[in-house]
Amino acid sequence: MTDGHLDGNALAGPLSTVFTAEVTTAVAACAGCGRSGPLAAARVYGAPMGYVARCPGCDQVLLRYAEAPAGTTLDMRGIATLRLTTAD
Amino acid sequence: MAVFSRAFHGRREQDPALPPGQYLTEDFPVLSAGPTPPVSADDWSFTVTAESGERHAWTWAELMALPAEEPTVDIHCVTRWSKLGTTWRGVSLDVLLEDVDTAADYVLAHSHGGYTTNLPLEDVLDGKAWLAFEFEGEPLEPVHGGPVRLLVPHLYFWKSAKWISGLQLMLDDQPGFWEELGYHNYGDPWREQRYDGD
Amino acid sequence: MAGTALRRRLGHRRLTARLVETRDETATARTLRFAVPGWPGHLAGQHADVRLTAEDGYTAQRSYSLSAPADGEFVELTVQLVPDGEVSPYLVRDIEVGDEVELLGPLGGWFVWRPEQPGPVLLIGGGSGIAPLRAMLRARSAASPPFRLLYSVRTPSDVYFAGELDSPDVTLLYTREAPDGVERTPHRIDAADLTAYGLPAAEEPTCYVCGPTSFVETVTGLLIDAGHDPARVRAERFGG
């Protein structure tokens, strides 16, 4: 039995409610280990309670997102920098 | 303006044995906020830290030496599945907290991998919570929180922290991993306390 | 007025989609073609979030890959029935032509193939993971670089898009039961399959791997072991 995690691709819909740009192609630097990569390549856990994106290098939480009737919460403490590329 | 999908009803059942909004499943769905941590019984330990800083710790062998119980309970996940009549084997937290001197009203459960969840202390006492290490007569599988998970069946199942590593006793409530993201601090399925404000 | 403009700027692109056609792929999967007024077009590989709302306001939402390339204001989704699921039984069994759902999309910009992108393309799909790869395969033109598709599937009756895959660029890799005349003994995809039917790492293909989480873990590992640069291996896991 696998843990059934997803990729950062799955964040595209939820994060479109927060960001104007396509964020999954943005390069995120992990605040834990410093590794950089597109958010789309992060490992995503926690669905359907919410989305927990983890660094593929060190498994630290990059981002947490959950929708509740009273509002949406986004925690990005695990991302040191987020660089939106000009290609999109 | 909502768009209704004709003939869509969702998977909801009006079973009086189930809390509102829940459906019955025979499976045991896996829901985790992170990868399954490599915790073996050999290096497992459990630590209770009182608000004074005083610590009480148990190894796997010490846990096994304590009197175990076999509760049969219903479990309810906030993602709407419920499972009835599940049988576990574990040590009641009454046994583990017996000699702990505290004035705390709350606990924060900590897990390997960094997960946390908060509960009132009284909700893990008086036969309501266990450190569980067997499910249906078998050692608890790692994907379900093995070797040892917290079992607090009267609250939504995210409170039953997998891969439990310790309890922190606190004078004041402090939200855990999902509670920080808008989930309910208490999480009573019969009052459908899914989110903060419910 | 300003409200509409603001919502668009804020990225809310929830559109009403009306079912216009269905096509059974297997006993438990079907392709749904929707007319979506206002759909802005999409790239092969993108997905959409489908939201269903019951009469009493109860909603459920799931993500599905767009299984066909851009086609004006039409989109196709190919949905596999998930036993004990909530959204897929409705989409595979209950929805009828003329019924409506809501779509948020197109979504995603990483697991996509752009026609102007240089270099060959290696597509590896497991089970329902064929859906976005089929959109990529159909989006290519005579001017496109070389493509290869490896499609891992349990038995001949589990094959999606069966009429479209008879091409030297496409290899079906059966895991349980193969049709008569197929020499390869049914087994799960391995390093020898990549060598025999894929593209060598030296040609620097962009690799797209899609399917259940365990399949994607296995295949991305095989690709990296075979010398493919991890930066050119893109994955889309379906969970499970």
Coordinates of C-alpha atoms in Angstrom, one line a residue:
Chain A
M1 CA 0.0 0.0 0.0
T2 CA 1.4 3.4 -1.0
D3 CA 0.8 6.7 0.7
G4 CA -0.8 7.9 -2.5
H5 CA 0.8 11.3 -2.6
L6 CA 0.3 13.7 -5.5
D7 CA 2.5 16.3 -7.2
G8 CA 2.5 20.0 -7.0
N9 CA 0.5 20.0 -10.3
A10 CA -2.5 19.4 -8.0
L11 CA -2.0 22.8 -6.4
A12 CA -2.8 24.6 -9.7
G13 CA -6.5 24.8 -9.0
P14 CA -6.5 25.7 -5.3
L15 CA -3.7 28.3 -5.7
S16 CA -5.5 29.9 -8.6
T17 CA -7.9 31.2 -6.0
V18 CA -5.1 33.1 -4.3
F19 CA -2.5 34.0 -7.1
T20 CA -3.1 35.7 -10.4
A21 CA -0.1 33.9 -12.0
E22 CA 0.4 30.2 -12.6
V23 CA 2.3 29.4 -9.5
T24 CA 3.0 25.7 -10.0
T25 CA 5.8 26.6 -12.6
A26 CA 7.3 29.0 -10.1
V27 CA 10.7 28.0 -8.6
A28 CA 10.4 27.6 -4.9
A29 CA 13.5 27.5 -2.6
C30 CA 13.1 25.3 0.4
A31 CA 13.5 27.2 3.7
G32 CA 14.9 24.0 5.2
C33 CA 17.5 22.6 2.9
G34 CA 17.8 25.4 0.3
R35 CA 16.9 23.1 -2.6
S36 CA 15.1 24.8 -5.5
G37 CA 12.7 23.4 -8.0
P38 CA 9.3 24.1 -9.5
L39 CA 6.4 23.9 -7.1
A40 CA 4.8 21.4 -9.6
A41 CA 7.5 18.9 -8.6
A42 CA 6.9 19.1 -4.9
R43 CA 5.3 16.1 -3.2
V44 CA 1.7 16.8 -2.1
Y45 CA 0.0 15.1 0.7
G46 CA -3.2 15.7 2.8
A47 CA -5.9 15.7 0.1
P48 CA -8.8 15.8 0.6
M49 CA -8.4 17.7 3.9
G50 CA -6.1 20.2 2.3
Y51 CA -2.8 20.3 0.5
V52 CA 0.6 19.8 2.1
A53 CA 3.4 20.4 -0.3
R54 CA 6.8 19.0 0.8
C55 CA 10.3 19.4 -0.5
P56 CA 11.3 16.4 -2.6
G57 CA 14.8 16.8 -1.2
C58 CA 14.2 16.9 2.6
D59 CA 10.5 16.3 3.0
Q60 CA 10.0 19.5 5.0
V61 CA 6.7 21.3 4.5
L62 CA 6.9 24.0 1.8
L63 CA 3.3 25.0 1.8
R64 CA 0.0 24.2 3.4
Y65 CA -3.4 25.1 2.0
A66 CA -6.9 24.4 3.3
E67 CA -10.3 25.7 2.3
A68 CA -13.0 26.1 5.0
P69 CA -16.4 27.7 4.8
A70 CA -15.2 30.7 6.8
G71 CA -12.1 31.2 4.6
T72 CA -9.0 29.8 3.0
T73 CA -5.7 29.4 4.8
L74 CA -2.3 29.4 3.1
D75 CA 0.9 28.9 5.0
M76 CA 4.1 29.4 3.0
R77 CA 6.6 29.5 5.9
G78 CA 8.6 26.6 4.3
I79 CA 9.4 28.6 1.1
A80 CA 12.3 30.9 1.4
T81 CA 11.8 32.5 -2.0
L82 CA 9.3 31.9 -4.9
R83 CA 10.5 33.0 -8.3
L84 CA 7.9 33.3 -11.1
T85 CA 9.5 32.6 -14.4
T86 CA 8.9 34.9 -17.4
A87 CA 8.1 32.0 -19.7
D88 CA 4.5 31.9 -18.7
Chain B
M1 CA -25.1 31.6 -9.3
A2 CA -24.7 27.9 -8.7
V3 CA -24.8 25.4 -11.5
F4 CA -26.6 22.2 -10.3
S5 CA -25.6 18.9 -11.7
R6 CA -28.8 16.9 -12.3
A7 CA -29.0 13.6 -10.6
F8 CA -25.9 14.3 -8.5
H9 CA -26.6 13.5 -4.8
G10 CA -23.2 12.9 -3.4
R11 CA -22.3 9.9 -1.2
R12 CA -24.3 10.6 1.9
E13 CA -26.3 8.2 3.9
Q14 CA -28.9 8.9 6.5
D15 CA -27.8 6.1 8.8
P16 CA -28.6 6.9 12.5
A17 CA -25.5 4.9 13.5
L18 CA -23.4 7.6 11.7
P19 CA -22.7 11.2 12.6
P20 CA -24.3 13.8 10.3
G21 CA -22.7 14.0 6.8
Q22 CA -20.8 10.7 7.1
Y23 CA -20.9 7.6 4.9
L24 CA -20.0 4.1 5.8
T25 CA -16.9 2.4 4.4
E26 CA -15.6 -1.1 4.7
D27 CA -12.1 0.1 3.5
F28 CA -9.5 1.8 5.6
P29 CA -8.6 4.9 3.6
V30 CA -5.1 6.3 4.1
L31 CA -4.9 10.0 4.8
S32 CA -1.5 11.5 5.7
A33 CA 0.0 14.9 5.9
G34 CA 3.4 13.5 4.9
P35 CA 5.4 10.4 4.1
T36 CA 5.3 7.3 6.3
P37 CA 8.2 7.9 8.7
P38 CA 10.6 4.9 9.2
V39 CA 9.8 4.2 12.9
S40 CA 10.5 0.8 14.2
A41 CA 9.5 -0.7 17.5
D42 CA 13.2 -1.0 18.5
D43 CA 13.8 2.8 18.4
W44 CA 10.3 3.8 19.4
S45 CA 9.7 5.9 22.5
F46 CA 6.9 8.0 23.9
T47 CA 7.5 11.1 26.0
V48 CA 5.0 13.1 28.1
T49 CA 6.3 16.6 28.8
A50 CA 4.5 18.4 31.6
E51 CA 4.1 22.2 31.7
S52 CA 6.8 22.3 34.3
G53 CA 9.3 20.7 31.8
E54 CA 9.2 17.4 33.7
R55 CA 9.4 14.5 31.3
H56 CA 8.2 10.9 31.5
A57 CA 9.3 8.5 28.8
W58 CA 8.6 4.9 27.8
T59 CA 10.3 2.6 25.4
W60 CA 8.5 -0.1 23.3
A61 CA 9.4 -2.7 25.9
E62 CA 8.1 -0.6 28.7
L63 CA 4.8 0.1 26.8
M64 CA 4.4 -3.7 26.2
A65 CA 4.8 -4.3 29.9
L66 CA 1.8 -2.1 30.7
P67 CA -1.7 -3.5 30.9
A68 CA -3.3 -3.4 27.4
E69 CA -7.0 -3.1 26.5
E70 CA -8.9 -4.1 23.4
P71 CA -11.4 -1.4 22.6
T72 CA -14.0 -1.9 19.8
V73 CA -15.0 1.5 18.6
D74 CA -16.4 3.5 15.7
I75 CA -14.1 5.9 13.9
H76 CA -15.1 9.0 11.9
C77 CA -12.9 10.9 9.4
V78 CA -13.6 14.5 8.7
T79 CA -13.3 13.6 5.0
R80 CA -16.7 11.9 5.6
W81 CA -16.0 8.2 5.9
S82 CA -16.9 6.3 9.0
K83 CA -15.9 2.8 10.0
L84 CA -17.9 0.9 12.6
G85 CA -16.9 -1.7 15.1
T86 CA -13.1 -1.5 14.6
T87 CA -11.1 -3.4 17.2
W88 CA -7.7 -2.2 18.5
R89 CA -5.2 -3.1 21.1
G90 CA -3.4 -0.5 23.1
V91 CA -2.6 1.1 26.4
S92 CA -5.0 3.5 27.9
L93 CA -3.6 7.0 28.4
D94 CA -5.0 6.8 31.9
V95 CA -2.2 4.3 32.7
L96 CA 0.5 6.5 31.1
L97 CA -0.7 9.8 32.7
E98 CA -1.3 8.3 36.1
D99 CA 1.9 9.5 37.7
V100 CA 2.2 12.7 35.8
D101 CA 1.8 15.8 38.0
T102 CA 0.1 18.5 36.0
A103 CA -2.3 21.4 36.2
A104 CA -2.7 21.4 32.4
D105 CA -6.1 21.6 30.6
Y106 CA -4.8 20.8 27.1
V107 CA -2.4 18.5 25.3
L108 CA -0.6 18.8 22.0
A109 CA 0.1 15.4 20.5
H110 CA 3.4 15.2 18.6
S111 CA 4.3 12.7 15.9
H112 CA 7.3 11.5 14.1
G113 CA 7.5 13.6 10.9
G114 CA 6.4 16.8 12.6
Y115 CA 2.6 16.4 12.7
T116 CA 0.7 17.8 15.7
T117 CA -2.9 17.9 17.0
N118 CA -4.4 19.5 20.0
L119 CA -7.0 18.1 22.5
P120 CA -8.4 18.9 25.9
L121 CA -6.6 16.8 28.5
E122 CA -9.9 15.5 29.8
D123 CA -10.6 14.0 26.3
V124 CA -7.7 11.7 26.6
L125 CA -8.5 10.5 30.1
D126 CA -11.2 8.3 31.7
G127 CA -11.0 5.5 29.1
K128 CA -11.4 7.7 26.1
A129 CA -7.9 7.4 24.5
W130 CA -5.3 4.8 23.9
L131 CA -1.8 4.4 22.5
A132 CA -2.8 1.7 19.9
F133 CA -0.4 -0.8 18.4
E134 CA -2.7 -3.4 16.9
F135 CA -5.6 -3.2 14.5
E136 CA -8.0 -6.1 14.1
G137 CA -5.5 -8.5 15.7
E138 CA -2.5 -7.5 13.6
P139 CA 0.4 -5.1 14.3
L140 CA -0.7 -1.7 13.2
E141 CA 0.5 -1.1 9.6
P142 CA 3.0 1.8 9.1
V143 CA 0.6 3.6 6.7
H144 CA -2.0 3.6 9.4
G145 CA 0.4 5.0 12.0
G146 CA 2.3 2.0 13.1
P147 CA 4.1 1.0 15.2
V148 CA 1.9 3.2 17.6
R149 CA -0.8 5.8 17.0
L150 CA -3.0 7.8 19.3
L151 CA -6.6 6.5 19.3
V152 CA -9.3 9.0 20.3
P153 CA -12.4 7.6 18.6
H154 CA -14.9 10.1 19.9
L155 CA -13.3 12.9 18.0
Y156 CA -12.7 13.2 14.2
F157 CA -9.9 10.9 13.3
W158 CA -7.2 13.6 12.5
K159 CA -7.0 13.9 16.3
S160 CA -5.9 10.3 16.5
A161 CA -2.3 11.2 15.5
K162 CA -0.4 8.5 13.6
W163 CA 3.3 7.7 14.5
I164 CA 2.8 9.3 17.9
S165 CA 6.0 10.4 19.7
G166 CA 4.8 12.4 22.6
L167 CA 2.2 14.5 24.5
Q168 CA 3.0 18.0 25.5
L169 CA 0.8 19.1 28.5
M170 CA -0.3 22.8 28.2
L171 CA -2.1 25.3 30.4
D172 CA -3.5 27.0 27.3
D173 CA -4.8 25.5 24.0
Q174 CA -2.6 25.7 21.0
P175 CA -3.7 24.7 17.5
G176 CA -2.1 21.7 15.8
F177 CA -1.2 21.1 12.2
W178 CA -4.8 21.0 10.7
E179 CA -6.3 23.3 13.3
E180 CA -3.9 26.1 12.3
L181 CA -5.4 25.7 8.8
G182 CA -8.9 26.3 9.9
Y183 CA -10.1 22.9 11.2
H184 CA -12.0 22.8 14.5
N185 CA -10.0 22.8 17.7
Y186 CA -12.3 20.1 19.3
G187 CA -13.7 18.2 16.3
D188 CA -16.8 16.4 17.7
P189 CA -18.3 14.4 14.7
W190 CA -21.8 14.3 16.3
R191 CA -21.9 18.1 16.4
E192 CA -20.2 18.1 12.9
Q193 CA -17.4 20.3 14.2
R194 CA -15.3 20.1 11.0
Y195 CA -14.0 23.7 10.7
D196 CA -13.3 26.5 13.1
G197 CA -16.6 28.2 13.8
D198 CA -18.8 25.0 13.2
Chain C
M1 CA -18.6 45.2 -14.6
A2 CA -15.7 45.6 -12.3
G3 CA -16.7 42.4 -10.3
T4 CA -16.3 40.2 -13.4
A5 CA -13.0 41.8 -14.4
L6 CA -11.7 41.4 -10.8
R7 CA -12.7 37.7 -10.6
R8 CA -10.9 37.1 -13.9
R9 CA -7.8 38.9 -12.8
L10 CA -7.9 36.9 -9.6
G11 CA -7.7 33.7 -11.6
H12 CA -11.2 32.4 -10.9
R13 CA -12.1 30.7 -14.1
R14 CA -15.1 28.6 -13.1
L15 CA -17.2 27.9 -16.2
T16 CA -20.4 26.0 -16.9
A17 CA -19.8 22.9 -19.0
R18 CA -22.6 21.1 -20.8
L19 CA -22.2 17.5 -21.7
V20 CA -22.5 17.0 -25.5
E21 CA -21.2 13.5 -26.1
T22 CA -19.9 10.4 -24.4
R23 CA -17.8 7.5 -25.5
D24 CA -17.1 4.4 -23.6
E25 CA -13.4 3.5 -23.4
T26 CA -13.7 0.4 -21.3
A27 CA -16.3 -1.2 -19.1
T28 CA -15.4 1.2 -16.3
A29 CA -14.1 4.3 -18.1
R30 CA -15.6 6.8 -20.5
T31 CA -14.7 10.0 -22.3
L32 CA -17.0 13.0 -21.8
R33 CA -17.1 15.8 -24.3
F34 CA -18.3 19.1 -22.9
A35 CA -19.2 22.4 -24.5
V36 CA -17.8 25.2 -22.3
P37 CA -18.7 28.7 -23.4
G38 CA -15.9 31.0 -22.6
W39 CA -13.2 28.3 -22.4
P40 CA -9.9 30.0 -23.3
G41 CA -8.2 27.0 -24.8
H42 CA -5.5 24.9 -23.2
L43 CA -2.1 23.2 -23.6
A44 CA -1.8 19.4 -23.9
G45 CA -1.3 18.0 -20.4
Q46 CA -3.3 20.6 -18.5
H47 CA -6.1 19.6 -16.1
A48 CA -9.4 21.0 -14.9
D49 CA -11.2 20.8 -11.6
V50 CA -14.7 19.5 -11.9
R51 CA -17.3 20.7 -9.4
L52 CA -20.6 19.0 -8.9
T53 CA -23.4 20.7 -6.9
A54 CA -26.4 18.7 -5.7
E55 CA -29.9 20.4 -5.5
D56 CA -29.5 21.0 -1.8
G57 CA -26.1 22.8 -2.3
Y58 CA -23.8 19.9 -1.4
T59 CA -20.7 20.1 -3.5
A60 CA -17.9 17.7 -4.5
Q61 CA -14.8 18.5 -6.5
R62 CA -12.1 16.4 -8.3
S63 CA -9.3 17.0 -10.8
Y64 CA -9.2 15.4 -14.2
S65 CA -6.7 15.7 -17.0
L66 CA -7.9 17.1 -20.3
S67 CA -7.6 14.1 -22.6
A68 CA -7.8 16.0 -26.0
P69 CA -5.9 19.0 -27.3
A70 CA -7.4 22.4 -27.6
D71 CA -10.6 22.4 -29.7
G72 CA -12.3 25.8 -29.4
E73 CA -14.8 25.8 -26.6
F74 CA -14.9 22.0 -26.3
V75 CA -13.0 19.9 -23.8
E76 CA -12.7 16.2 -23.2
L77 CA -12.2 14.4 -19.9
T78 CA -11.6 10.7 -19.6
V79 CA -12.8 9.4 -16.3
Q80 CA -12.1 6.0 -14.6
L81 CA -14.7 4.7 -12.2
V82 CA -13.3 4.6 -8.7
P83 CA -15.1 2.0 -6.6
D84 CA -16.7 3.6 -3.6
G85 CA -15.9 7.0 -5.2
E86 CA -18.2 10.0 -5.1
V87 CA -17.6 12.0 -8.3
S88 CA -16.4 9.3 -10.8
P89 CA -19.6 7.2 -10.5
Y90 CA -21.6 10.2 -11.4
L91 CA -19.4 11.0 -14.4
V92 CA -19.0 7.4 -15.6
R93 CA -22.6 6.2 -15.0
D94 CA -25.2 8.9 -14.2
I95 CA -24.5 12.1 -16.1
E96 CA -26.4 12.4 -19.4
V97 CA -26.0 14.6 -22.5
G98 CA -27.3 18.0 -21.7
D99 CA -26.4 17.9 -18.0
E100 CA -24.1 20.5 -16.6
V101 CA -21.1 20.6 -14.3
E102 CA -18.7 23.4 -13.3
L103 CA -15.1 23.4 -14.6
L104 CA -12.2 25.4 -13.2
G105 CA -9.4 25.5 -15.7
P106 CA -7.3 25.1 -17.6
L107 CA -4.9 24.4 -14.8
G108 CA -1.2 23.7 -14.5
G109 CA 1.8 24.7 -16.5
W110 CA 4.4 22.1 -15.7
F111 CA 3.1 18.8 -16.9
V112 CA 2.4 20.3 -20.4
W113 CA 3.8 19.9 -23.9
R114 CA 4.2 23.0 -25.9
P115 CA 4.5 22.6 -29.7
E116 CA 7.4 25.1 -29.8
Q117 CA 9.3 23.1 -27.2
P118 CA 12.5 21.7 -28.6
G119 CA 13.6 18.0 -28.4
P120 CA 12.0 14.6 -28.6
V121 CA 9.2 13.5 -26.2
L122 CA 8.9 10.2 -24.3
L123 CA 5.4 9.6 -22.8
I124 CA 4.9 6.8 -20.3
G125 CA 1.4 6.2 -18.9
G126 CA 0.0 3.7 -16.5
G127 CA -3.7 2.9 -16.6
S128 CA -5.9 6.0 -16.6
G129 CA -2.6 8.0 -16.7
I130 CA -2.8 7.8 -20.5
A131 CA -5.4 10.7 -20.5
P132 CA -3.1 13.7 -20.6
L133 CA -0.5 11.8 -22.7
R134 CA -3.2 11.2 -25.4
A135 CA -3.8 14.9 -25.5
M136 CA 0.0 15.4 -26.1
L137 CA 0.1 12.7 -28.8
R138 CA -2.8 14.3 -30.6
A139 CA -1.4 17.8 -30.3
R140 CA 1.7 17.0 -32.3
S141 CA 2.0 17.8 -36.0
A142 CA 4.1 16.6 -38.9
A143 CA 6.7 19.2 -37.9
S144 CA 6.9 18.0 -34.3
P145 CA 10.0 16.2 -32.9
P146 CA 10.0 12.4 -32.4
F147 CA 7.4 11.1 -29.9
R148 CA 7.3 7.7 -28.2
L149 CA 4.4 6.5 -26.0
L150 CA 4.7 3.6 -23.6
Y151 CA 1.3 2.6 -22.3
S152 CA 1.2 0.2 -19.4
V153 CA -2.1 -1.5 -19.1
R154 CA -3.4 -4.7 -17.4
T155 CA -5.3 -6.5 -20.2
P156 CA -6.5 -5.7 -23.7
S157 CA -10.0 -4.8 -22.3
D158 CA -8.4 -2.1 -20.2
V159 CA -7.0 -0.1 -23.1
Y160 CA -8.4 3.5 -23.6
F161 CA -8.4 5.1 -27.0
A162 CA -8.0 1.7 -28.6
G163 CA -8.7 2.8 -32.1
E164 CA -6.0 5.5 -32.0
L165 CA -2.9 3.7 -30.8
D166 CA -2.0 1.6 -33.8
S167 CA 1.2 3.4 -34.6
P168 CA 4.9 2.5 -34.6
D169 CA 5.5 5.3 -32.0
V170 CA 3.2 3.6 -29.5
T171 CA 3.9 0.4 -27.5
L172 CA 1.3 -1.2 -25.2
L173 CA 3.0 -2.9 -22.3
Y174 CA 0.5 -5.5 -20.8
T175 CA 1.0 -6.3 -17.2
R176 CA -1.4 -9.2 -16.7
E177 CA -2.7 -10.5 -20.0
A178 CA -1.7 -9.7 -23.6
P179 CA -3.5 -10.3 -26.8
D180 CA -2.5 -13.2 -29.1
G181 CA 0.5 -12.3 -31.2
V182 CA 2.3 -10.1 -28.7
E183 CA 5.7 -11.6 -27.9
R184 CA 6.4 -9.7 -24.7
T185 CA 5.3 -11.8 -21.7
P186 CA 3.0 -9.7 -19.5
H187 CA 4.9 -8.0 -16.7
R188 CA 5.2 -4.7 -15.1
I189 CA 7.3 -2.1 -16.9
D190 CA 11.1 -2.6 -16.4
A191 CA 14.4 -1.2 -17.5
A192 CA 14.5 -3.5 -20.5
D193 CA 11.2 -2.1 -21.7
L194 CA 12.6 1.4 -21.6
T195 CA 15.6 0.4 -23.6
A196 CA 13.5 -1.5 -26.2
Y197 CA 10.6 0.9 -26.7
G198 CA 11.7 4.3 -25.2
L199 CA 14.2 6.9 -26.3
P200 CA 17.8 6.8 -25.1
A201 CA 18.9 9.4 -22.5
A202 CA 21.5 10.6 -25.0
E203 CA 18.7 12.0 -27.2
E204 CA 17.6 14.1 -24.2
P205 CA 13.9 13.6 -24.5
T206 CA 11.5 15.4 -22.2
C207 CA 9.9 12.6 -20.3
Y208 CA 6.2 12.8 -19.1
V209 CA 5.2 10.1 -16.7
C210 CA 1.6 9.8 -15.5
G211 CA -0.4 7.2 -13.5
P212 CA -1.0 5.9 -10.0
T213 CA 1.6 7.1 -7.5
S214 CA 3.4 3.7 -7.2
F215 CA 3.7 3.5 -11.0
V216 CA 5.1 7.0 -11.3
E217 CA 7.6 6.3 -8.5
T218 CA 8.8 3.1 -10.3
V219 CA 9.1 4.7 -13.8
T220 CA 10.8 7.9 -12.7
G221 CA 13.3 5.8 -10.8
L222 CA 13.9 3.6 -13.9
L223 CA 14.3 6.7 -16.1
I224 CA 16.9 8.3 -13.8
D225 CA 18.7 5.0 -13.4
A226 CA 18.9 4.9 -17.3
G227 CA 20.6 8.3 -17.3
H228 CA 17.8 10.7 -18.0
D229 CA 18.3 14.1 -16.3
P230 CA 15.8 14.4 -13.5
A231 CA 15.2 18.0 -14.6
R232 CA 13.7 16.6 -17.8
V233 CA 11.5 14.0 -16.1
R234 CA 8.0 15.5 -15.4
A235 CA 5.5 13.5 -13.4
E236 CA 1.8 13.6 -12.6
R237 CA 0.6 11.3 -9.9
F238 CA -3.0 10.3 -9.6
G239 CA -2.7 9.0 -6.0
G240 CA -4.0 5.5 -5.1

